[in-house]
Every structure is written in structure tokens, then in C-alpha cells.
Amino acid sequence: MQTISVKGRSVPALGLGTWALSGRQCYDAVRAALELGYRHIDTADMYGNEAEVGRAMRDSGIARDAIFLTTKVPPGKLRAAAARRAAEESLRKLATPYVDLLLVHWPSSEAPLAETLDAFAALRREGKARDIGVSNFSPTLLKEAVERHGADLLCNQVEYHPYHAPPALLAAARGYGMMLTAYSPVARGRAAGDRALAAIGRKYGKSAAQVSLRWLVEQDGVSVIPKASSRLHLAENMAIFDFALAPEDRAAVAAMAA
Ligand code: NAP
């Protein structure tokens, strides 16, 4: 598995997104992903599936420290005490002493950013989160977090795929030595049915979804977290590290977002 080297950490470039997976389906998808070699799982308080994610991780028999686990604190729980309660409750549900990455799920005007970031930094100092980061932050807000409040953030998780890849988002993350985690990396399934991506894929014996994911992980500092519920899709999304897009194909995909 390709990894991203960011701030001294090594993060698997491909993870499993678990939004909209719940109950048995979530448990089975996480188990299957781990069997297939995934070592990066993305969940959130808001997804309501942390217990299933944690159980699947434990039942897999894979050492906890071999898996990069992300969870997120929702926008309504970003005041200091609420953020702490939410993060600790996530750890309880996940049945793990720490997450690798704790994210602010969405910015919120209800909580002062500095207060949230301080609460997150305290959780990191206590070892409850190895790293902290944000999600859905604009370049302006990221600048405020890093430059005004001095936050040391590992990543900004944002919507990023062939139809939506604002260069400013990636430039902002890179400028601070951070990773950009691309959510909805197959555009919620739309890219999988894209005829232009499929035509590119035929040259490499790959699918349209694989071209979308490959185009993303070929960008320095970008990780992807596609959600897939079937073993077929899970395996397909893993098989993106044995080919490279030719420059003209990379440019053609980039032009889709422009
Ligand atoms: P996505 O991963 O782009 O797309 C998921 C959809 O694509 C599912 O319907 C899935 O189908 C299908 N799919 C996946 N691989 C496929 C393949 N190889 N061929 C054909 N279809 C395929 O969208 P997403 O779920 O919105 O985003 C991924 C993850 O990002 C989420 O699960 C969540 O963890 C995270 N996320 C974060 C935020 C945030 O605010 N931070 C927001 C949205 C998402 P099947 O399920 O049938 O396999």
C-alpha cells in the first residue's frame, strides 16, 4: 500500500470511507476491507457506526497500531467541554484508547475556533488522538487555524474528485505541510459511470472509478477514502497502485474539474 509521509507520520494513501454504512453492513465492509489489505478507516460521530467499526477492527485480529483510524467531532459539539465529551465517547464506542486522527467535522460559528483547537490539542497531549485536523475548511479558515491560532494540523479532509478539485484547496494544505484527504473520491459513484474516465481506463485495463482514484493519489499529499459496501468495489478500489496515468491522461482528468 502506498503511504503518504506527512509531518513524520506515514498514512496509507487509500482508506475506507464509512459514511452511510451502518449495522451489519458496516461491520462486514470494514472486515472485508481489512482482509483485503486496507489499513486506514474513516468514520465520524455523525455516521452512527463507530461501535461497528471498532468491533470489526478488533475481530479482524489486526494489531491496533497497524490501522490508521480517523473519527470526527460534529459541528454542534465544538465548545471545549462538548468536544472532549464527544471525542471520549467516540473512543468508548470504537473501544480503542486513541484515534490516529481526530477531525473537526465541519467548522461552526457556534464555537470559537481557538477554543476548539485548544481542546483538540489537549486531547492530543493526552494521547487520545495521535494527530488532529480539520474537515471542510476553506483555505481562508485553514489559514486562520494555522497562522492565527498556531494549530499543528495533519490534514484537511475535503470534497475532492475529478469534478471538483479546486487547486487552492490543495495548495493551502501543501503550503502548511499537511495532507489533503479527498472525500467522495468517486464523486459518490458518479465517476464510476463516467464514459471519458472509462475510456482512459481501457488503456490500462482499469475501470473509471480506478482512474478517478489513481488521478487523486498521484497528487502529492493526497489520500483517498472511497466508500464501498461490496467486496467487488472494495477490491477494485485497492487495485490502483499497479499502474500510472500518462501525462496526457492526467491532464484530461484535470480538465474535467476545470
Ligand atoms: P464516494 O466514496 O465517492 O462514493 C461512494 C459510492 O460509490 C457508493 O455508492 C459506492 O457503491 C460507489 N463506489 C465505490 N467504489 C466503486 C467502484 N469501484 N465502482 C463503482 N461504484 C463504486 O462517496 P462518499 O461516501 O460521499 O465519500 C467517501 C467517504 O468520505 C465517506 O464514506 C466518508 O467516510 C467521507 N466523507 C466525509 C465527509 C466530510 O464532511 N468530512 C463528507 C462526505 C464523505 P457501493 O457502496 O455499492 O460499493
Short mmCIF file of C-alpha atoms and ligand atoms in Angstrom, two decimals:
data_model
loop_
_atom_site.label_atom_id
_atom_site.label_comp_id
_atom_site.label_asym_id
_atom_site.label_seq_id
_atom_site.Cartn_x
_atom_site.Cartn_y
_atom_site.Cartn_z
CA MET A 1 0.00 0.00 0.00
CA GLN A 2 1.33 3.42 -0.96
CA THR A 3 1.72 5.72 2.01
CA ILE A 4 1.84 9.46 2.46
CA SER A 5 4.59 10.88 4.55
CA VAL A 6 3.21 13.85 6.44
CA LYS A 7 4.68 15.58 9.49
CA GLY A 8 6.67 12.47 10.40
CA ARG A 9 3.65 10.16 10.07
CA SER A 10 3.10 7.50 7.47
CA VAL A 11 -0.54 7.39 6.35
CA PRO A 12 -1.95 4.77 3.95
CA ALA A 13 -2.93 6.68 0.79
CA LEU A 14 -6.15 4.67 0.50
CA GLY A 15 -8.69 4.30 3.27
CA LEU A 16 -12.24 3.05 3.60
CA GLY A 17 -14.94 5.70 3.95
CA THR A 18 -17.85 4.54 6.09
CA TRP A 19 -20.47 7.26 5.71
CA ALA A 20 -23.91 5.69 5.19
CA LEU A 21 -22.67 2.28 6.27
CA SER A 22 -24.42 1.06 9.39
CA GLY A 23 -25.04 -2.05 11.45
CA ARG A 24 -24.13 -5.39 9.90
CA GLN A 25 -23.34 -3.83 6.52
CA CYS A 26 -20.76 -1.55 8.13
CA TYR A 27 -19.23 -4.38 10.16
CA ASP A 28 -18.97 -6.61 7.06
CA ALA A 29 -17.49 -3.86 4.88
CA VAL A 30 -14.81 -2.98 7.44
CA ARG A 31 -13.96 -6.67 7.99
CA ALA A 32 -13.75 -7.27 4.23
CA ALA A 33 -11.64 -4.14 3.71
CA LEU A 34 -9.18 -5.17 6.41
CA GLU A 35 -8.96 -8.69 4.93
CA LEU A 36 -8.21 -7.16 1.55
CA GLY A 37 -5.35 -5.11 2.99
CA TYR A 38 -6.94 -1.74 3.84
CA ARG A 39 -5.21 -0.21 6.87
CA HIS A 40 -6.96 3.16 7.02
CA ILE A 41 -10.58 3.61 8.13
CA ASP A 42 -12.60 6.84 8.19
CA THR A 43 -15.59 7.21 10.50
CA ALA A 44 -17.32 10.00 12.44
CA ASP A 45 -19.59 10.57 15.42
CA MET A 46 -22.23 11.69 12.90
CA TYR A 47 -22.12 8.38 10.99
CA GLY A 48 -23.50 6.47 13.99
CA ASN A 49 -21.33 3.45 13.16
CA GLU A 50 -18.31 3.76 15.44
CA ALA A 51 -19.27 0.71 17.50
CA GLU A 52 -19.42 -1.46 14.36
CA VAL A 53 -16.16 -0.03 13.04
CA GLY A 54 -14.43 -0.74 16.36
CA ARG A 55 -15.84 -4.27 16.60
CA ALA A 56 -14.77 -5.11 13.05
CA MET A 57 -11.26 -3.80 13.76
CA ARG A 58 -10.99 -5.89 16.93
CA ASP A 59 -12.44 -9.04 15.35
CA SER A 60 -10.00 -8.72 12.42
CA GLY A 61 -7.14 -9.65 14.77
CA ILE A 62 -5.00 -6.94 13.18
CA ALA A 63 -2.89 -5.03 15.69
CA ARG A 64 -4.45 -1.70 16.58
CA ASP A 65 -1.28 0.19 15.70
CA ALA A 66 -1.30 -1.26 12.18
CA ILE A 67 -4.53 0.60 11.36
CA PHE A 68 -4.84 4.35 10.78
CA LEU A 69 -8.21 5.32 12.28
CA THR A 70 -9.91 8.68 11.84
CA THR A 71 -13.01 9.98 13.57
CA LYS A 72 -14.64 13.41 13.67
CA VAL A 73 -16.36 15.68 16.15
CA PRO A 74 -19.61 17.16 14.76
CA PRO A 75 -20.19 20.92 14.43
CA GLY A 76 -22.68 21.05 17.32
CA LYS A 77 -20.07 19.73 19.79
CA LEU A 78 -17.13 22.06 19.25
CA ARG A 79 -17.11 24.01 22.51
CA ALA A 80 -14.25 22.75 24.70
CA ALA A 81 -16.21 20.58 27.12
CA ALA A 82 -18.51 19.20 24.43
CA ALA A 83 -15.60 18.38 22.12
CA ARG A 84 -13.87 16.47 24.89
CA ARG A 85 -17.05 14.57 25.75
CA ALA A 86 -17.66 13.75 22.07
CA ALA A 87 -14.10 12.56 21.46
CA GLU A 88 -14.10 10.43 24.60
CA GLU A 89 -17.49 8.97 23.68
CA SER A 90 -16.11 8.12 20.22
CA LEU A 91 -13.18 6.31 21.84
CA ARG A 92 -15.59 4.40 24.06
CA LYS A 93 -17.71 3.32 21.08
CA LEU A 94 -14.65 2.45 18.99
CA ALA A 95 -13.27 0.63 22.06
CA THR A 96 -9.79 1.98 21.48
CA PRO A 97 -7.61 4.18 23.70
CA TYR A 98 -6.79 6.52 20.83
CA VAL A 99 -7.61 7.52 17.29
CA ASP A 100 -4.85 8.29 14.84
CA LEU A 101 -6.63 11.38 13.62
CA LEU A 102 -9.34 13.47 15.25
CA LEU A 103 -11.03 15.96 12.93
CA VAL A 104 -13.31 18.94 13.30
CA HIS A 105 -16.06 17.59 11.03
CA TRP A 106 -17.38 20.97 9.86
CA PRO A 107 -16.49 24.45 11.01
CA SER A 108 -19.13 26.11 13.16
CA SER A 109 -19.73 29.70 14.12
CA GLU A 110 -21.20 28.49 17.42
CA ALA A 111 -17.77 27.68 18.85
CA PRO A 112 -14.71 29.95 18.76
CA LEU A 113 -12.16 28.23 16.54
CA ALA A 114 -9.32 28.80 19.03
CA GLU A 115 -11.33 27.11 21.80
CA THR A 116 -11.98 24.03 19.64
CA LEU A 117 -8.36 23.80 18.51
CA ASP A 118 -7.11 24.12 22.09
CA ALA A 119 -9.46 21.33 23.20
CA PHE A 120 -8.23 19.14 20.35
CA ALA A 121 -4.58 19.90 21.20
CA ALA A 122 -5.24 18.86 24.81
CA LEU A 123 -6.70 15.54 23.62
CA ARG A 124 -3.58 15.04 21.52
CA ARG A 125 -1.31 15.79 24.50
CA GLU A 126 -3.21 13.17 26.50
CA GLY A 127 -2.65 10.58 23.77
CA LYS A 128 -6.33 10.26 22.91
CA ALA A 129 -5.62 11.49 19.38
CA ARG A 130 -2.23 10.93 17.80
CA ASP A 131 -2.91 13.79 15.42
CA ILE A 132 -5.60 16.37 14.90
CA GLY A 133 -7.00 18.02 11.81
CA VAL A 134 -9.98 19.65 10.21
CA SER A 135 -12.56 18.93 7.54
CA ASN A 136 -14.49 21.17 5.16
CA PHE A 137 -12.21 24.11 5.92
CA SER A 138 -11.75 26.74 3.19
CA PRO A 139 -8.20 27.96 2.53
CA THR A 140 -9.10 31.13 4.46
CA LEU A 141 -10.26 29.22 7.52
CA LEU A 142 -7.25 26.92 7.33
CA LYS A 143 -5.01 29.98 7.32
CA GLU A 144 -6.81 31.32 10.38
CA ALA A 145 -6.39 27.99 12.21
CA VAL A 146 -2.70 27.65 11.42
CA GLU A 147 -1.41 31.21 11.27
CA ARG A 148 -3.62 32.99 13.79
CA HIS A 149 -4.16 30.18 16.28
CA GLY A 150 -0.90 28.26 15.70
CA ALA A 151 -2.63 24.91 15.27
CA ASP A 152 -0.46 21.99 14.19
CA LEU A 153 -2.83 20.11 11.89
CA LEU A 154 -2.19 16.89 9.96
CA CYS A 155 -4.90 17.23 7.38
CA ASN A 156 -7.87 18.97 5.83
CA GLN A 157 -10.48 16.46 4.67
CA VAL A 158 -12.49 17.96 1.83
CA GLU A 159 -14.63 17.03 -1.15
CA TYR A 160 -12.14 16.45 -3.94
CA HIS A 161 -12.59 14.40 -7.12
CA PRO A 162 -12.41 14.80 -10.92
CA TYR A 163 -15.45 17.14 -11.00
CA HIS A 164 -14.39 19.22 -8.02
CA ALA A 165 -10.69 19.75 -7.39
CA PRO A 166 -10.06 23.42 -6.51
CA PRO A 167 -6.29 23.95 -6.81
CA ALA A 168 -6.41 26.44 -3.92
CA LEU A 169 -7.53 23.70 -1.51
CA LEU A 170 -4.56 21.50 -2.33
CA ALA A 171 -2.14 24.43 -2.39
CA ALA A 172 -3.32 25.54 1.07
CA ALA A 173 -2.82 22.08 2.58
CA ARG A 174 0.57 21.64 0.94
CA GLY A 175 1.63 25.12 2.00
CA TYR A 176 1.30 24.04 5.62
CA GLY A 177 2.90 20.62 5.04
CA MET A 178 -0.49 18.98 5.54
CA MET A 179 -2.25 16.09 3.82
CA LEU A 180 -5.44 16.65 1.83
CA THR A 181 -7.81 13.74 2.34
CA ALA A 182 -10.17 13.54 -0.62
CA TYR A 183 -13.70 12.64 0.37
CA SER A 184 -16.28 11.46 -2.14
CA PRO A 185 -13.30 10.50 -4.35
CA VAL A 186 -15.51 8.68 -6.86
CA ALA A 187 -17.98 11.58 -6.70
CA ARG A 188 -20.49 9.44 -4.77
CA GLY A 189 -20.49 6.90 -7.60
CA ARG A 190 -20.85 9.37 -10.48
CA ALA A 191 -17.23 8.95 -11.61
CA ALA A 192 -17.70 5.17 -11.80
CA GLY A 193 -20.19 5.69 -14.62
CA ASP A 194 -18.22 8.36 -16.48
CA ARG A 195 -17.61 7.47 -20.13
CA ALA A 196 -14.50 9.64 -20.52
CA LEU A 197 -12.89 8.12 -17.41
CA ALA A 198 -13.87 4.64 -18.62
CA ALA A 199 -12.21 5.31 -21.99
CA ILE A 200 -8.98 6.32 -20.23
CA GLY A 201 -9.24 3.24 -18.02
CA ARG A 202 -9.47 0.89 -21.00
CA LYS A 203 -5.90 1.79 -21.94
CA TYR A 204 -4.70 0.39 -18.63
CA GLY A 205 -7.25 -2.39 -18.10
CA LYS A 206 -8.79 -0.31 -15.29
CA SER A 207 -12.28 0.97 -14.51
CA ALA A 208 -13.50 4.57 -14.48
CA ALA A 209 -13.57 4.50 -10.65
CA GLN A 210 -9.97 3.32 -10.58
CA VAL A 211 -8.92 6.15 -12.90
CA SER A 212 -10.60 8.66 -10.62
CA LEU A 213 -8.84 7.29 -7.53
CA ARG A 214 -5.50 6.93 -9.31
CA TRP A 215 -5.66 10.51 -10.53
CA LEU A 216 -6.11 11.63 -6.92
CA VAL A 217 -3.37 9.54 -5.30
CA GLU A 218 -0.91 10.65 -7.98
CA GLN A 219 -1.16 14.15 -6.49
CA ASP A 220 1.46 14.65 -3.78
CA GLY A 221 -0.02 14.71 -0.31
CA VAL A 222 -3.48 13.46 -1.31
CA SER A 223 -5.13 10.44 0.31
CA VAL A 224 -8.49 8.98 -0.73
CA ILE A 225 -11.26 7.38 1.32
CA PRO A 226 -13.78 5.84 -1.10
CA LYS A 227 -16.81 4.24 0.50
CA ALA A 228 -17.70 0.81 -0.86
CA SER A 229 -20.05 -1.78 0.51
CA SER A 230 -19.40 -4.69 -1.85
CA ARG A 231 -16.26 -6.82 -1.78
CA LEU A 232 -16.01 -6.26 -5.53
CA HIS A 233 -15.82 -2.47 -5.19
CA LEU A 234 -13.54 -2.71 -2.14
CA ALA A 235 -11.08 -4.86 -4.10
CA GLU A 236 -11.36 -2.70 -7.21
CA ASN A 237 -10.56 0.44 -5.23
CA MET A 238 -7.44 -1.23 -3.76
CA ALA A 239 -6.09 -2.10 -7.21
CA ILE A 240 -4.86 1.37 -8.10
CA PHE A 241 -1.21 1.07 -7.17
CA ASP A 242 -0.03 -1.04 -10.11
CA PHE A 243 -0.39 1.50 -12.91
CA ALA A 244 0.38 5.16 -13.58
CA LEU A 245 -1.54 7.62 -15.72
CA ALA A 246 0.29 9.02 -18.72
CA PRO A 247 0.70 12.82 -18.58
CA GLU A 248 -1.97 13.36 -21.28
CA ASP A 249 -4.46 11.25 -19.31
CA ARG A 250 -3.69 13.10 -16.09
CA ALA A 251 -4.29 16.35 -17.94
CA ALA A 252 -7.56 15.07 -19.43
CA VAL A 253 -8.91 14.20 -15.96
CA ALA A 254 -7.72 17.52 -14.56
CA ALA A 255 -9.61 19.31 -17.34
CA MET A 256 -12.87 17.73 -16.13
CA ALA A 257 -12.67 19.74 -12.93
CA ALA A 258 -11.66 22.97 -14.59
P1 NAP B 1 -17.66 8.06 -2.70
O1 NAP B 1 -16.72 7.24 -1.93
O2 NAP B 1 -17.13 8.95 -3.76
O3 NAP B 1 -18.74 7.15 -3.42
C1 NAP B 1 -19.39 6.08 -2.78
C2 NAP B 1 -20.33 5.45 -3.79
O4 NAP B 1 -19.56 5.00 -4.91
C3 NAP B 1 -21.08 4.26 -3.27
O5 NAP B 1 -22.35 4.30 -3.83
C4 NAP B 1 -20.28 3.07 -3.78
O6 NAP B 1 -21.09 1.95 -4.06
C5 NAP B 1 -19.77 3.62 -5.08
N1 NAP B 1 -18.50 3.00 -5.46
C6 NAP B 1 -17.38 2.92 -4.70
N2 NAP B 1 -16.41 2.29 -5.37
C7 NAP B 1 -16.93 1.95 -6.57
C8 NAP B 1 -16.42 1.26 -7.70
N3 NAP B 1 -15.17 0.80 -7.70
N4 NAP B 1 -17.23 1.10 -8.78
C9 NAP B 1 -18.49 1.57 -8.79
N5 NAP B 1 -19.03 2.23 -7.73
C10 NAP B 1 -18.25 2.41 -6.64
O7 NAP B 1 -18.58 8.97 -1.77
P2 NAP B 1 -18.76 9.24 -0.22
O8 NAP B 1 -19.26 8.06 0.50
O9 NAP B 1 -19.53 10.50 -0.14
O10 NAP B 1 -17.29 9.60 0.29
C11 NAP B 1 -16.38 8.65 0.80
C12 NAP B 1 -16.14 8.83 2.27
O11 NAP B 1 -15.67 10.15 2.55
C13 NAP B 1 -17.40 8.72 3.13
O12 NAP B 1 -17.81 7.39 3.28
C14 NAP B 1 -16.93 9.38 4.41
O13 NAP B 1 -16.10 8.47 5.15
C15 NAP B 1 -16.11 10.53 3.85
N6 NAP B 1 -16.90 11.77 3.76
C16 NAP B 1 -16.57 12.80 4.58
C17 NAP B 1 -17.28 13.99 4.56
C18 NAP B 1 -16.90 15.09 5.49
O14 NAP B 1 -17.68 16.04 5.65
N7 NAP B 1 -15.72 15.04 6.08
C19 NAP B 1 -18.37 14.16 3.66
C20 NAP B 1 -18.67 13.10 2.80
C21 NAP B 1 -17.91 11.93 2.86
P3 NAP B 1 -21.23 0.65 -3.11
O15 NAP B 1 -21.46 1.15 -1.71
O16 NAP B 1 -22.37 -0.06 -3.71
O17 NAP B 1 -19.95 -0.13 -3.18
#
